Coordinates of C-alpha atoms in Angstrom, one line a residue:
M62 CA 87.8 33.0 129.2
Q63 CA 86.8 31.7 132.6
A64 CA 87.9 33.5 135.8
G65 CA 91.1 32.2 137.2
S66 CA 92.1 30.4 133.9
P67 CA 95.7 31.1 132.8
P68 CA 96.2 33.5 129.9
Q69 CA 96.5 32.0 126.5
D70 CA 99.8 32.4 124.6
R71 CA 99.4 34.0 121.2
L72 CA 101.6 34.8 118.3
F73 CA 100.3 37.3 115.7
G74 CA 96.8 36.6 117.0
L75 CA 97.1 32.8 116.8
K76 CA 97.0 30.6 119.9
I77 CA 100.2 28.7 120.5
S78 CA 101.0 25.9 123.0
P79 CA 103.3 26.4 126.0
I80 CA 105.9 24.2 124.3
T81 CA 105.8 26.3 121.2
R82 CA 106.2 29.4 123.4
R83 CA 109.3 27.9 125.0
R84 CA 110.7 27.0 121.6
L85 CA 110.3 30.6 120.5
R86 CA 111.9 31.8 123.6
N87 CA 114.9 29.4 123.1
F88 CA 115.2 30.6 119.6
Q89 CA 115.3 34.2 120.7
A90 CA 117.8 33.3 123.4
N91 CA 120.3 32.5 120.7
R92 CA 120.9 36.2 119.8
R93 CA 123.2 35.4 116.9
G94 CA 120.7 33.2 115.2
Y95 CA 117.7 35.4 116.1
W96 CA 119.2 38.5 114.6
S97 CA 120.6 36.5 111.6
F98 CA 117.0 35.5 110.9
W99 CA 115.8 39.1 110.8
I100 CA 118.7 40.3 108.7
F101 CA 118.2 37.4 106.3
L102 CA 114.5 38.1 106.1
V103 CA 115.1 41.8 105.4
L104 CA 117.7 41.1 102.7
F105 CA 115.3 38.5 101.1
L106 CA 112.4 40.9 101.1
F107 CA 114.7 43.6 99.8
T108 CA 115.7 41.5 96.8
L109 CA 112.1 40.4 96.1
S110 CA 111.4 44.0 95.1
A111 CA 114.5 44.1 92.9
E112 CA 112.5 45.5 90.0
F113 CA 111.9 48.6 92.0
I114 CA 115.5 48.9 93.1
A115 CA 117.6 48.0 90.1
N116 CA 115.9 48.4 86.7
D117 CA 116.4 50.1 83.4
K118 CA 112.7 51.0 83.3
P119 CA 111.3 53.9 85.3
I120 CA 109.1 53.2 88.3
L121 CA 106.6 55.8 87.4
I122 CA 106.1 58.2 84.4
S123 CA 103.8 61.2 84.3
Y124 CA 103.0 62.2 80.7
E125 CA 100.2 64.6 79.6
N126 CA 98.4 64.2 83.0
G127 CA 98.5 60.4 82.6
L128 CA 100.5 58.0 84.9
Y129 CA 102.4 55.0 83.4
M130 CA 104.3 52.2 85.2
P131 CA 106.7 50.6 82.7
I132 CA 107.7 47.9 85.2
F133 CA 104.3 46.3 84.9
Q134 CA 103.3 47.1 81.4
A135 CA 105.2 47.7 78.1
Y136 CA 104.4 51.0 76.3
P137 CA 105.3 51.7 72.7
E138 CA 107.4 54.8 71.9
T139 CA 104.4 56.4 70.3
T140 CA 102.7 56.7 73.7
F141 CA 105.2 59.4 74.5
G142 CA 105.2 61.2 71.2
G143 CA 107.8 59.0 69.5
E144 CA 107.8 57.5 66.0
F145 CA 108.1 53.7 66.5
E146 CA 105.5 51.2 67.6
I147 CA 108.1 49.1 69.5
E148 CA 108.6 49.3 73.3
A149 CA 110.2 52.5 74.3
D150 CA 113.8 52.5 75.3
Y151 CA 113.7 54.7 78.4
R152 CA 117.5 55.0 78.6
D153 CA 117.5 56.7 75.1
P154 CA 118.0 60.5 75.6
F155 CA 115.6 61.2 72.8
V156 CA 112.7 59.3 74.6
Q157 CA 113.7 61.0 77.9
D158 CA 113.5 64.4 76.3
L159 CA 110.0 63.6 74.9
I160 CA 108.7 62.6 78.3
H161 CA 110.3 65.6 80.1
E162 CA 108.6 68.0 77.7
K163 CA 105.2 67.1 79.1
G164 CA 105.9 65.2 82.3
W165 CA 108.4 63.7 84.6
I166 CA 110.1 60.3 85.4
I167 CA 110.9 58.5 88.6
W168 CA 113.8 56.1 88.3
P169 CA 114.9 53.3 90.6
P170 CA 117.9 54.0 92.8
I171 CA 120.0 51.8 90.4
P172 CA 119.0 52.6 86.8
F173 CA 120.3 49.3 85.5
S174 CA 118.8 45.8 85.4
Y175 CA 120.9 42.7 85.7
R176 CA 121.1 42.4 81.8
T177 CA 121.5 46.1 81.0
I178 CA 124.6 47.0 79.1
N179 CA 126.1 50.4 79.9
Y180 CA 127.3 51.9 76.7
N181 CA 128.5 55.1 78.3
L182 CA 131.6 53.7 80.1
T183 CA 134.7 55.8 80.2
Q184 CA 136.9 52.7 80.5
S185 CA 136.8 49.3 78.9
A186 CA 134.8 46.6 80.7
P187 CA 135.1 45.3 83.3
S188 CA 135.2 48.9 84.6
P189 CA 135.9 49.9 88.3
P190 CA 133.2 51.3 90.6
T191 CA 131.9 54.8 89.7
T192 CA 129.0 57.0 90.7
D193 CA 127.0 55.4 87.9
N194 CA 128.0 51.8 88.7
W195 CA 128.5 51.6 92.4
L196 CA 130.3 48.2 92.3
G197 CA 131.6 48.5 88.8
T198 CA 130.7 46.5 85.8
D199 CA 131.4 42.9 84.6
D200 CA 133.2 41.9 81.4
Q201 CA 130.0 42.6 79.4
A202 CA 129.5 46.1 80.9
R203 CA 126.6 45.1 83.1
D204 CA 126.1 46.6 86.5
V205 CA 127.6 44.3 89.2
L206 CA 125.4 45.5 92.0
A207 CA 122.2 44.9 90.0
R208 CA 123.4 41.4 89.2
A209 CA 124.3 40.7 92.8
I210 CA 120.8 41.8 93.9
Y211 CA 119.0 39.6 91.3
G212 CA 121.5 36.8 91.9
F213 CA 120.8 36.8 95.6
R214 CA 117.1 36.5 95.0
I215 CA 117.2 33.7 92.5
S216 CA 119.7 31.7 94.8
V217 CA 117.4 32.0 97.8
L218 CA 114.3 31.2 95.8
F219 CA 116.0 28.2 94.2
G220 CA 117.1 27.0 97.6
L221 CA 113.7 27.5 99.2
V222 CA 111.8 25.7 96.4
L223 CA 114.3 22.8 96.3
T224 CA 114.3 22.5 100.0
G225 CA 110.5 22.5 100.2
F226 CA 110.0 19.8 97.5
S227 CA 112.9 17.7 98.8
S228 CA 111.5 17.8 102.3
I229 CA 108.0 16.6 101.1
I230 CA 109.5 13.7 99.1
G231 CA 112.2 12.8 101.7
V232 CA 109.8 12.9 104.7
T233 CA 107.2 10.8 102.9
A234 CA 109.9 8.2 101.8
G235 CA 111.4 8.1 105.3
A236 CA 107.9 7.7 106.9
V237 CA 107.0 4.8 104.7
Q238 CA 110.4 3.0 105.3
G239 CA 110.3 3.5 109.1
Y240 CA 106.6 2.8 109.7
F241 CA 106.4 -0.4 107.7
G242 CA 109.9 -1.7 108.1
G243 CA 110.7 -5.2 106.9
W244 CA 111.1 -5.8 103.2
T245 CA 109.8 -2.3 102.4
D246 CA 112.6 -0.7 104.4
L247 CA 115.2 -3.1 103.0
L248 CA 114.2 -2.5 99.4
F249 CA 114.0 1.2 99.8
Q250 CA 117.5 1.3 101.4
R251 CA 119.0 -0.7 98.6
F252 CA 117.4 1.5 96.0
M253 CA 118.7 4.6 97.8
E254 CA 122.3 3.2 97.8
I255 CA 122.1 2.7 94.1
W256 CA 120.4 6.0 93.4
S257 CA 122.9 8.0 95.5
G258 CA 125.8 6.5 93.6
L259 CA 124.7 8.0 90.3
P260 CA 127.0 10.8 89.1
T261 CA 124.9 14.0 89.4
L262 CA 127.4 16.3 87.7
Y263 CA 127.8 14.0 84.7
L264 CA 124.0 13.8 84.3
L265 CA 123.8 17.6 84.3
I266 CA 126.6 17.8 81.6
I267 CA 124.7 15.3 79.4
M268 CA 121.4 17.2 79.9
A269 CA 123.1 20.5 79.1
S270 CA 124.2 19.1 75.8
V271 CA 120.6 18.1 74.9
V272 CA 118.5 20.9 76.3
Q273 CA 119.2 24.5 77.5
P274 CA 119.1 24.3 81.3
N275 CA 116.8 26.8 83.0
F276 CA 115.5 27.3 86.5
W277 CA 112.9 24.5 86.4
W278 CA 115.2 22.0 84.6
L279 CA 117.8 22.5 87.2
L280 CA 115.3 22.2 90.0
G281 CA 113.9 19.0 88.6
I282 CA 117.3 17.4 88.1
M283 CA 118.5 18.4 91.6
L284 CA 115.2 17.2 93.1
L285 CA 116.0 13.7 91.8
F286 CA 118.9 13.4 94.2
S287 CA 118.4 16.0 97.0
W288 CA 115.3 14.3 98.5
M289 CA 117.5 11.7 100.2
A290 CA 118.9 14.2 102.7
L291 CA 116.0 13.9 105.2
V292 CA 115.1 10.2 104.6
G293 CA 117.5 8.8 107.3
V294 CA 116.4 11.2 110.0
V295 CA 112.6 10.6 109.4
R296 CA 113.2 6.8 109.0
A297 CA 115.0 6.6 112.3
E298 CA 112.2 8.5 114.2
F299 CA 109.5 6.3 112.7
L300 CA 111.4 3.1 113.5
R301 CA 111.7 4.3 117.1
V302 CA 108.0 5.4 117.5
R303 CA 106.1 2.8 115.5
N304 CA 106.0 0.4 118.5
F305 CA 104.9 2.9 121.1
D306 CA 101.7 2.2 123.0
Y307 CA 99.7 5.0 121.4
V308 CA 100.5 3.7 117.9
R309 CA 99.5 0.1 118.8
A310 CA 96.3 1.5 120.4
A311 CA 95.5 3.4 117.2
R312 CA 96.0 0.2 115.2
A313 CA 93.8 -1.7 117.5
L314 CA 91.0 0.9 117.1
G315 CA 91.2 0.4 113.3
V316 CA 92.8 3.7 112.4
S317 CA 94.3 3.6 108.9
D318 CA 98.1 3.5 108.4
A319 CA 98.1 6.8 106.6
V320 CA 96.3 8.6 109.5
I321 CA 98.7 7.1 112.1
M322 CA 101.7 8.0 110.0
F323 CA 101.0 11.6 109.1
R324 CA 98.7 12.6 112.0
H325 CA 100.2 10.8 115.1
V326 CA 103.7 9.8 114.3
L327 CA 104.9 12.5 111.9
P328 CA 104.7 15.4 114.4
N329 CA 107.2 13.6 116.6
A330 CA 109.6 13.0 113.6
M331 CA 109.3 16.6 112.4
V332 CA 111.3 18.0 115.3
A333 CA 114.5 16.4 114.0
S334 CA 113.6 17.3 110.4
I335 CA 112.9 20.9 111.1
T336 CA 116.3 21.4 112.7
F337 CA 118.0 20.0 109.6
L338 CA 116.1 22.2 107.1
P339 CA 118.3 25.3 107.3
F340 CA 121.4 23.3 106.5
V341 CA 119.5 21.6 103.5
L342 CA 118.7 25.2 102.3
A343 CA 122.4 26.2 102.6
G344 CA 123.4 23.0 100.6
A345 CA 120.8 23.8 97.8
I346 CA 122.2 27.4 97.5
T347 CA 125.7 26.1 97.3
T348 CA 124.8 23.6 94.7
L349 CA 123.3 26.2 92.4
T350 CA 126.3 28.5 92.9
S351 CA 128.7 25.6 92.1
L352 CA 126.8 24.6 88.9
D353 CA 126.8 28.2 87.7
F354 CA 130.5 28.6 88.4
L355 CA 131.2 25.5 86.3
G356 CA 129.0 26.7 83.5
F357 CA 126.2 24.0 83.8
G358 CA 123.7 26.1 85.7
L359 CA 121.3 28.8 84.7
P360 CA 121.3 30.0 81.0
P361 CA 124.0 32.5 80.0
G362 CA 123.1 36.1 80.9
S363 CA 121.0 35.1 84.0
A364 CA 121.7 36.8 87.2
S365 CA 123.9 34.4 89.1
L366 CA 126.4 34.6 92.0
G367 CA 128.3 31.6 90.7
E368 CA 128.7 33.2 87.3
L369 CA 129.9 36.4 89.1
L370 CA 132.5 34.3 90.9
K371 CA 133.6 32.8 87.6
Q372 CA 134.0 36.2 86.1
G373 CA 136.1 37.2 89.1
K374 CA 138.4 34.2 88.4
D375 CA 138.7 35.0 84.8
N376 CA 139.4 38.7 85.4
L377 CA 141.8 38.9 88.3
Q378 CA 142.6 42.5 87.3
A379 CA 139.0 43.4 88.4
P380 CA 138.8 42.4 92.1
W381 CA 135.4 43.9 92.6
L382 CA 133.9 41.0 90.7
G383 CA 135.2 38.2 92.8
L384 CA 134.8 40.2 96.1
T385 CA 131.2 41.1 95.4
G386 CA 130.2 37.5 94.6
F387 CA 132.2 36.1 97.5
L388 CA 130.7 38.5 100.0
A389 CA 127.1 38.0 98.8
I390 CA 127.4 34.2 99.1
A391 CA 129.4 34.3 102.4
I392 CA 126.8 36.6 104.0
M393 CA 123.9 34.5 102.8
L394 CA 125.3 31.2 103.9
T395 CA 126.5 32.6 107.2
L396 CA 123.1 33.9 108.1
V397 CA 121.4 30.6 107.1
V398 CA 123.8 28.6 109.2
F399 CA 123.4 30.9 112.2
V400 CA 119.6 30.6 111.8
G401 CA 120.0 26.8 111.7
E402 CA 121.9 26.8 114.9
A403 CA 119.1 28.8 116.6
V404 CA 116.5 26.5 115.3
R405 CA 118.5 23.5 116.6
D406 CA 118.6 25.1 120.0
A407 CA 114.9 25.9 119.9
F408 CA 113.9 22.2 119.4
D409 CA 116.6 20.8 121.6
P410 CA 114.7 18.7 124.3
R411 CA 117.6 19.3 126.8
K412 CA 117.0 23.1 126.6
L413 CA 113.2 23.0 126.3
F414 CA 112.5 22.7 130.0
A415 CA 115.8 23.9 131.3
G416 CA 115.3 25.6 134.7
E417 CA 111.5 25.3 134.6
A418 CA 108.8 22.9 135.4
P419 CA 107.3 21.1 132.5
P420 CA 104.0 22.5 131.1
P421 CA 100.7 20.9 132.2
E422 CA 100.5 18.7 129.1
T423 CA 103.8 16.9 130.0
A424 CA 103.6 17.1 133.8
A425 CA 101.6 13.9 134.1
E426 CA 104.1 12.0 132.0
T427 CA 107.0 13.3 134.1
A428 CA 105.2 12.3 137.4
T429 CA 104.5 8.8 136.0
A430 CA 108.1 8.3 134.8
A431 CA 109.7 9.4 138.1
P432 CA 109.0 6.3 140.1
A433 CA 110.1 4.1 137.3
T434 CA 113.4 5.7 137.0
G435 CA 114.1 6.3 140.7
G436 CA 113.4 2.8 142.0
G437 CA 116.1 0.4 143.3
A438 CA 116.9 -3.1 142.2

């Protein structure tokens, strides 16, 4: 770095522009959204390691001076001195006694997976919270806390994947419409009007009667319709920018349409799109929860917050079911919405330079625009 040059802004060792630094500062200024982001990130990372938190298999087994990790590999019962060649049932007292004779076991904090049935209940299922099942069990004697942890993870993963693919398709479609305009834009708009009128729920019901829905089936079906959320935003930005001088200059220089669209115009359109993404994520999570509640979502037995809500509706005498599902979904969506508000503030051009002079890369534009806006008749 030369003497007298300003220090470079960096984030995690990567150089960032002054505008990006101000956006990060505006994001941090929204304390509610900033702390919601970190809480949501911690919860998501926590649920990503759900197999180490709630599982009916031990984390680590020491047997005859050997170490075994049943979470990653299946071991037959004969490995621990048993009689059967099938995978060991580590909740079986007989298998536990065999292991304790020549070693030890480290269990997860919650010794139940989302599909584990507790056969040692003292009351009929759904049973209330106990020291074994901290949030009780559902109507099939499965641990509610374990199902909530796994359900939180699959809801967020479904929302993130659906939002990502929807954004790619929606941004591309909006860019093509806005950049070329004319008949291309007109035909695309008529197609979207017809496509958006198709009954999504009825299509899901028909598909559920033909095939067993799973994560990827639901993702593909929802992707057929969810990509339209960002098309209008990106299309409007491209319609506004396509006649700017720098776009005309690039065309005059022979730059291809693809390069102009995705290298020069798209960065301007992404500002409005990024502020919309957290709300698209919230909508995707709500969609999966609604389908599971109606019975057209993930396969029966899957960890699902919507299915937990349905059980709460069907078992009003067990309020821990509905309250757990409601609180998990409410906390998740509240955090996502608060993060979305902070992202909106970070990219708001009215707040970007509030109380400060523009950075050097925009100072020339500001100085040039001042005489044009301040002149008389």
